[in-house]
XYZ file of C-alpha atoms in Angstrom:
469
model
C 82.742 119.745 155.881
C 80.784 121.192 152.955
C 83.913 120.962 150.769
C 84.340 117.279 151.628
C 80.684 116.593 150.753
C 81.151 118.479 147.474
C 84.097 116.319 146.414
C 82.286 113.176 147.568
C 79.384 114.042 145.268
C 81.823 114.583 142.366
C 83.350 111.137 142.932
C 79.895 109.523 143.055
C 78.895 111.222 139.804
C 82.122 110.197 138.062
C 81.701 106.612 139.240
C 78.128 106.651 137.969
C 79.367 107.638 134.544
C 81.761 104.690 134.531
C 84.908 106.809 134.254
C 86.290 106.462 137.739
C 90.099 106.504 137.321
C 91.738 103.056 137.397
C 88.451 101.171 137.538
C 88.609 97.710 135.946
C 86.647 97.612 132.711
C 85.409 94.671 130.659
C 85.659 94.295 126.891
C 85.043 91.787 124.141
C 87.228 91.257 121.096
C 86.785 89.082 118.026
C 89.361 87.882 115.512
C 88.388 86.795 112.007
C 91.265 84.972 110.251
C 89.196 84.642 107.070
C 89.237 88.376 106.324
C 92.698 89.592 105.428
C 94.357 92.923 104.717
C 97.954 93.684 103.699
C 100.812 91.187 103.533
C 103.587 91.941 106.003
C 107.159 92.188 104.714
C 108.741 92.867 108.060
C 109.956 95.020 110.900
C 113.374 96.588 110.926
C 115.762 99.288 112.070
C 118.884 101.096 110.891
C 122.588 100.796 111.440
C 123.678 103.914 109.604
C 126.272 105.236 112.030
C 128.085 103.777 115.056
C 128.692 100.668 112.927
C 132.308 100.465 114.150
C 131.171 100.325 117.784
C 129.442 96.954 117.547
C 132.247 94.715 116.161
C 134.623 96.299 118.697
C 132.345 95.817 121.692
C 133.532 93.300 124.310
C 129.955 91.987 124.702
C 129.096 92.019 121.017
C 127.887 88.402 121.126
C 125.135 89.311 123.572
C 124.211 92.365 121.524
C 124.047 90.419 118.259
C 121.670 87.973 119.918
C 119.498 90.799 121.236
C 119.115 92.638 117.946
C 119.079 89.772 115.460
C 117.451 86.971 117.433
C 115.400 88.132 120.396
C 114.032 91.273 118.710
C 112.754 89.384 115.668
C 114.295 91.800 113.189
C 113.419 91.220 109.526
C 114.950 94.185 107.684
C 118.292 95.875 108.354
C 118.515 99.392 106.921
C 122.008 100.488 105.923
C 123.494 103.738 104.666
C 125.061 103.649 101.227
C 128.582 104.790 102.107
C 130.246 103.866 98.821
C 133.045 106.292 97.892
C 132.849 107.943 101.319
C 135.231 105.674 103.154
C 138.902 105.160 102.482
C 140.837 102.061 103.452
C 138.775 98.993 104.280
C 135.432 99.930 102.764
C 132.522 99.026 105.035
C 134.353 96.193 106.791
C 132.439 96.800 110.013
C 129.097 96.616 108.198
C 130.314 93.465 106.471
C 131.101 91.934 109.870
C 127.690 92.935 111.254
C 125.808 91.466 108.286
C 127.822 88.246 108.512
C 127.094 87.924 112.231
C 123.425 88.692 111.632
C 123.293 85.795 109.162
C 124.834 83.444 111.699
C 122.435 84.454 114.466
C 119.326 84.499 112.265
C 120.206 81.395 110.284
C 119.883 83.314 107.031
C 121.073 86.686 105.688
C 118.938 89.634 106.790
C 116.951 91.450 104.166
C 118.731 94.732 103.523
C 117.269 98.135 102.741
C 120.059 100.408 101.520
C 119.326 104.138 101.541
C 121.534 106.904 100.174
C 121.909 110.029 102.296
C 123.950 111.737 99.563
C 125.850 110.857 96.429
C 129.605 111.558 96.590
C 130.894 115.119 96.477
C 131.846 115.071 92.795
C 128.202 114.471 91.892
C 126.963 117.331 94.094
C 126.269 120.923 93.114
C 127.949 122.209 96.287
C 130.959 119.919 95.954
C 130.422 118.180 99.308
C 128.182 115.510 100.762
C 126.888 117.731 103.581
C 124.605 120.772 103.620
C 122.074 119.763 101.037
C 122.944 120.824 97.532
C 121.541 118.873 94.634
C 122.939 116.878 91.729
C 125.697 118.627 89.857
C 125.239 119.676 86.230
C 127.371 118.743 83.232
C 126.995 120.726 80.031
C 123.958 122.388 81.565
C 122.189 119.088 82.383
C 121.813 117.380 85.739
C 123.990 114.283 86.065
C 121.237 111.687 86.290
C 123.156 109.059 84.317
C 126.237 109.501 86.467
C 124.050 109.222 89.569
C 122.648 105.927 88.253
C 126.170 104.710 87.472
C 127.156 105.532 91.036
C 124.359 103.337 92.327
C 125.412 100.466 90.059
C 129.020 100.754 91.217
C 127.895 100.885 94.845
C 125.792 97.748 94.515
C 128.729 95.926 92.927
C 131.060 97.030 95.730
C 128.650 95.865 98.422
C 128.002 92.586 96.625
C 131.749 91.928 96.716
C 131.429 92.104 100.503
C 128.492 89.689 100.501
C 125.920 92.453 101.086
C 123.085 92.248 98.554
C 120.166 94.606 99.237
C 116.614 93.404 98.812
C 115.436 97.020 98.709
C 117.077 100.342 97.902
C 116.013 103.956 98.324
C 117.858 106.264 95.950
C 117.698 109.251 98.325
C 116.879 109.570 102.007
C 114.488 112.483 102.673
C 114.923 114.103 99.238
C 113.235 117.404 100.124
C 115.276 117.999 103.293
C 118.461 120.092 103.449
C 120.431 118.873 106.458
C 123.759 119.941 107.942
C 124.886 116.340 107.613
C 124.922 114.172 104.506
C 121.974 115.186 102.343
C 120.962 115.972 98.785
C 117.879 117.901 97.752
C 115.627 116.783 94.906
C 112.352 118.399 93.923
C 109.500 116.196 92.788
C 110.211 117.422 89.238
C 113.217 119.203 87.824
C 113.650 122.966 88.247
C 116.409 125.350 87.243
C 117.949 125.013 90.706
C 117.188 121.437 91.695
C 117.324 118.014 90.084
C 114.048 116.116 89.711
C 113.443 113.027 91.821
C 111.300 111.577 89.039
C 114.168 111.714 86.524
C 116.717 110.363 89.006
C 114.367 107.479 89.779
C 114.006 106.640 86.095
C 117.764 106.751 85.528
C 118.477 104.357 88.400
C 115.621 102.035 87.445
C 116.843 101.823 83.840
C 120.378 100.924 84.954
C 119.142 98.291 87.390
C 117.451 96.404 84.573
C 120.918 95.245 83.475
C 121.190 93.179 86.675
C 119.941 89.579 86.761
C 118.093 90.208 90.053
C 117.727 93.947 90.623
C 116.844 95.192 94.099
C 113.361 96.511 94.743
C 113.169 100.303 94.774
C 111.240 101.994 97.588
C 110.298 105.616 96.963
C 110.185 108.518 97.695
C 111.263 108.069 101.379
C 110.278 111.622 102.283
C 110.694 113.194 105.725
C 107.072 112.800 106.778
C 103.442 112.547 105.732
C 102.309 116.084 106.522
C 101.835 119.034 104.155
C 100.918 116.573 101.334
C 104.678 116.025 100.840
C 104.322 112.296 100.244
C 101.514 112.850 97.738
C 103.399 115.617 95.932
C 106.375 113.352 95.237
C 104.441 110.125 94.682
C 102.065 111.538 92.090
C 105.042 112.483 89.896
C 106.712 109.068 90.037
C 106.139 106.572 87.243
C 104.711 103.496 89.025
C 106.650 101.203 86.687
C 109.922 102.375 88.206
C 109.547 101.285 91.835
C 108.291 98.397 93.940
C 106.801 100.114 96.966
C 106.131 103.449 98.608
C 108.253 104.663 101.510
C 108.228 107.560 103.926
C 109.243 108.660 107.412
C 106.991 110.138 110.097
C 108.831 113.249 111.278
C 105.805 115.359 110.435
C 102.143 114.633 109.791
C 101.288 113.921 113.427
C 102.368 114.434 117.012
C 104.361 111.704 118.728
C 102.568 112.564 121.986
C 99.186 112.003 120.311
C 99.506 108.920 118.090
C 95.973 109.203 116.745
C 96.888 112.582 115.232
C 98.627 110.619 112.442
C 95.474 108.731 111.457
C 94.048 111.261 109.002
C 97.231 111.479 106.927
C 97.777 107.725 107.124
C 94.249 106.975 105.957
C 94.535 109.450 103.077
C 97.689 107.713 101.862
C 96.083 104.280 102.186
C 93.101 105.409 100.151
C 95.040 106.931 97.243
C 98.136 104.711 97.109
C 96.768 101.201 97.450
C 98.471 99.834 94.328
C 101.792 98.932 95.989
C 103.162 97.979 99.418
C 103.822 100.905 101.760
C 106.823 101.044 104.097
C 107.484 103.349 107.038
C 111.282 103.326 106.946
C 112.445 105.641 109.751
C 111.008 107.025 112.979
C 111.978 107.108 116.646
C 109.956 109.810 118.387
C 107.586 109.257 121.271
C 107.906 107.272 124.467
C 107.846 103.476 124.546
C 104.056 103.197 124.652
C 103.439 105.738 121.904
C 105.999 103.887 119.789
C 103.711 100.852 119.838
C 100.594 103.000 119.341
C 102.094 104.660 116.251
C 103.092 101.232 114.946
C 99.512 100.080 115.434
C 98.106 103.059 113.546
C 100.614 102.561 110.725
C 99.664 98.910 110.367
C 95.908 99.389 110.707
C 95.102 102.768 109.178
C 97.827 103.049 106.572
C 98.221 99.340 106.004
C 102.015 99.391 105.932
C 103.786 96.233 104.845
C 106.941 97.189 106.722
C 107.734 99.339 109.744
C 111.292 100.395 110.588
C 112.549 102.123 113.713
C 115.435 104.573 113.292
C 118.425 103.395 115.344
C 118.927 99.695 115.925
C 122.135 100.514 117.798
C 123.260 103.990 118.787
C 125.244 105.890 121.349
C 121.910 107.009 122.853
C 118.376 106.935 121.465
C 118.497 103.552 119.726
C 116.713 100.314 120.482
C 119.972 99.139 122.040
C 122.322 101.882 123.198
C 126.015 101.084 123.247
C 128.497 102.494 125.694
C 131.998 103.294 124.459
C 133.543 99.915 123.577
C 137.083 101.273 123.939
C 136.572 102.719 127.433
C 134.836 100.281 129.749
C 135.788 102.485 132.682
C 133.179 104.983 131.500
C 130.353 102.427 131.442
C 127.262 102.886 133.573
C 126.262 99.218 133.132
C 128.098 95.942 133.708
C 128.119 94.922 130.039
C 128.290 98.310 128.355
C 124.884 98.463 126.685
C 121.375 99.591 127.581
C 118.168 98.054 126.234
C 115.736 100.904 125.696
C 112.060 100.788 126.662
C 111.244 101.247 122.959
C 113.018 97.917 122.285
C 110.379 96.057 124.299
C 107.481 97.908 122.690
C 108.846 97.242 119.194
C 109.502 93.600 120.060
C 105.818 93.027 120.909
C 105.210 93.179 117.141
C 108.527 92.259 115.529
C 109.270 89.073 117.434
C 105.857 87.504 116.795
C 104.919 88.494 113.222
C 106.915 87.149 110.283
C 107.473 87.855 106.623
C 104.541 86.799 104.464
C 101.950 86.956 107.238
C 98.696 88.833 106.592
C 96.906 91.232 108.864
C 93.435 89.935 109.654
C 90.178 91.500 110.777
C 89.581 92.412 114.417
C 86.651 93.925 116.297
C 86.277 95.232 119.842
C 83.547 96.987 121.762
C 86.002 99.090 123.784
C 87.370 102.474 122.654
C 90.268 101.955 125.076
C 91.713 98.970 123.222
C 93.748 99.005 120.026
C 93.850 95.502 118.551
C 95.503 94.128 115.445
C 95.984 90.493 114.445
C 98.066 88.570 111.909
C 98.104 85.046 110.526
C 100.788 82.938 108.905
C 100.362 82.004 105.263
C 99.731 78.355 106.150
C 97.213 79.345 108.821
C 98.887 77.428 111.636
C 99.965 80.503 113.608
C 98.180 83.673 114.702
C 99.438 86.697 116.589
C 97.205 89.237 118.321
C 98.643 92.508 119.663
C 96.479 94.480 122.110
C 97.222 97.969 123.392
C 95.274 99.068 126.434
C 95.513 102.852 126.110
C 93.545 103.462 129.314
C 95.080 103.866 132.746
C 92.606 101.320 134.084
C 93.071 97.562 133.970
C 90.987 95.733 131.375
C 89.420 92.293 131.467
C 88.968 91.080 127.915
C 87.138 88.113 126.449
C 88.842 87.153 123.193
C 87.311 84.874 120.594
C 89.032 83.636 117.445
C 86.726 82.350 114.726
C 87.496 79.169 112.794
C 90.790 78.512 114.560
C 91.472 75.609 116.908
C 94.148 76.749 119.332
C 96.813 74.217 120.220
C 98.987 76.437 122.398
C 99.415 80.109 123.115
C 101.921 82.452 124.728
C 101.144 85.708 126.507
C 103.846 88.394 126.481
C 103.362 91.848 127.967
C 105.210 95.141 128.171
C 104.084 97.830 130.594
C 105.682 100.297 132.969
C 106.441 97.359 135.293
C 107.037 94.569 132.768
C 109.493 94.425 129.872
C 108.585 91.668 127.424
C 107.503 89.464 130.308
C 106.067 86.008 129.651
C 102.708 85.762 131.433
C 102.081 82.083 130.798
C 99.688 80.155 128.585
C 96.724 81.563 126.721
C 93.688 79.408 127.522
C 90.794 79.766 125.049
C 87.581 80.764 126.796
C 89.309 82.367 129.761
C 89.281 86.126 130.125
C 92.552 88.072 130.103
C 93.626 90.820 132.476
C 95.444 93.640 130.691
C 97.317 96.157 132.796
C 96.595 99.812 132.222
C 98.763 101.343 129.499
C 100.186 98.028 128.385
C 101.014 96.109 125.207
C 100.059 92.435 125.235
C 100.949 89.966 122.506
C 99.112 86.653 122.202
C 101.040 84.186 120.041
C 98.916 81.196 119.022
C 99.620 77.974 117.209
C 96.895 75.676 116.016
C 94.770 74.807 113.018
C 92.620 77.091 110.940
C 89.373 75.868 109.465
C 90.181 74.510 105.992
C 87.256 76.278 104.388
C 88.363 79.615 105.828
C 91.933 79.052 104.687
C 90.763 78.299 101.149
C 88.108 81.003 100.927
C 89.634 83.868 102.884
C 88.864 87.292 101.491
C 91.394 90.075 101.083
C 89.929 93.417 102.109
C 91.516 96.576 100.674
C 92.943 98.522 103.605
C 91.895 101.810 102.078
C 88.167 101.026 102.208
C 87.834 98.923 105.322
C 88.658 100.346 108.721
C 88.062 97.851 111.499
C 87.886 97.984 115.300
C 84.851 100.255 115.517
C 86.859 103.309 114.531
C 85.022 105.945 112.497
C 85.619 105.350 108.802
C 87.412 108.484 107.547
C 86.173 107.896 104.003
C 82.457 108.245 104.797
């Protein structure tokens, strides 16, 4: 009896503190379309391997619609496989890009990354196991590396594949068992310098009428000052935007652990767009949470998931197209939970939109918002990181809402339409959920004309502590 009374007192105390598990909590949130941050260039994912599986798949039409229509993909990241493949060079990728154009109504924007130059340009004579650029007459073959890139771009253009962006080397500091090539930030006796390779490729690209935009340095992660070490040695005239992955610099099980490194990058490297070009760790909810932190604290212009399609671990996982008897599903593909989390952003935010200011009085909500260039559309994405259900009152300044959609992903719902958003009515947000509010309407003309761009690196919204104070 005494033990029961003891636990009863604990429950009363916890309830008095307002932290009773699963208790509904109320919150307010405000959106200010007149205060803008970075311009969004898009959301994307990679088809670097398994490219032959998709054109051969019996249900490829459904899959094309999923990944190029329903998902809202903007950027397709491809592996530069020039001089790797014999026979019909990249015909499967050509087919995929053509089908993407048909589904999307326009060609996808392409980011082409190189995992390794061909073996004859490598110090170890093979594309795998790291190595670096080969030397000729005692000098690293930077010019030949740049020529390789020019030849590759010409070969892909002949297939109708014209990259908007290129990255000259995927994860340049990382020696992998698979295709890889190691560059140091500057040249050493044993390794070629990324800075010199970047210059060589940039110089060659200037001979093209419309050269692709270079993203650099596309390092493995943002920990250990790796991104800073490479970026500080790069001539800013030679590239369009910064790029990196997220395989270190934070813990996928604790998304906020990335915030310090993200904020440091935003503060120092605010002169160009920043792209997160590859990551896939964390469960479905932490995927969205890491996306939020990338967009808000680092101010990324683009966020790319790793595998768009894969044999397991992608946004859409394909089962063997040549052996339907082995399938575990009726149509031979599995939509991952991460697909729905990623879609909450990608399907409702478009190229050229700007992130806008948000405020909330709840530490359990993570809110970001975006507006179209013409001001007639707004998207708000809300993560409820608490286990408890939230009731939120949302106000949008200087915007007359015409219509609004509510879409939610949670443990029970996968991209489910919840009906109309009605201004003035409170919203119920399930615990541990991602809710997207897609609005159309009219923005106040004065706000549209006089909106202020706030540098991401010096303005952290949403009542988070400012890491620069």
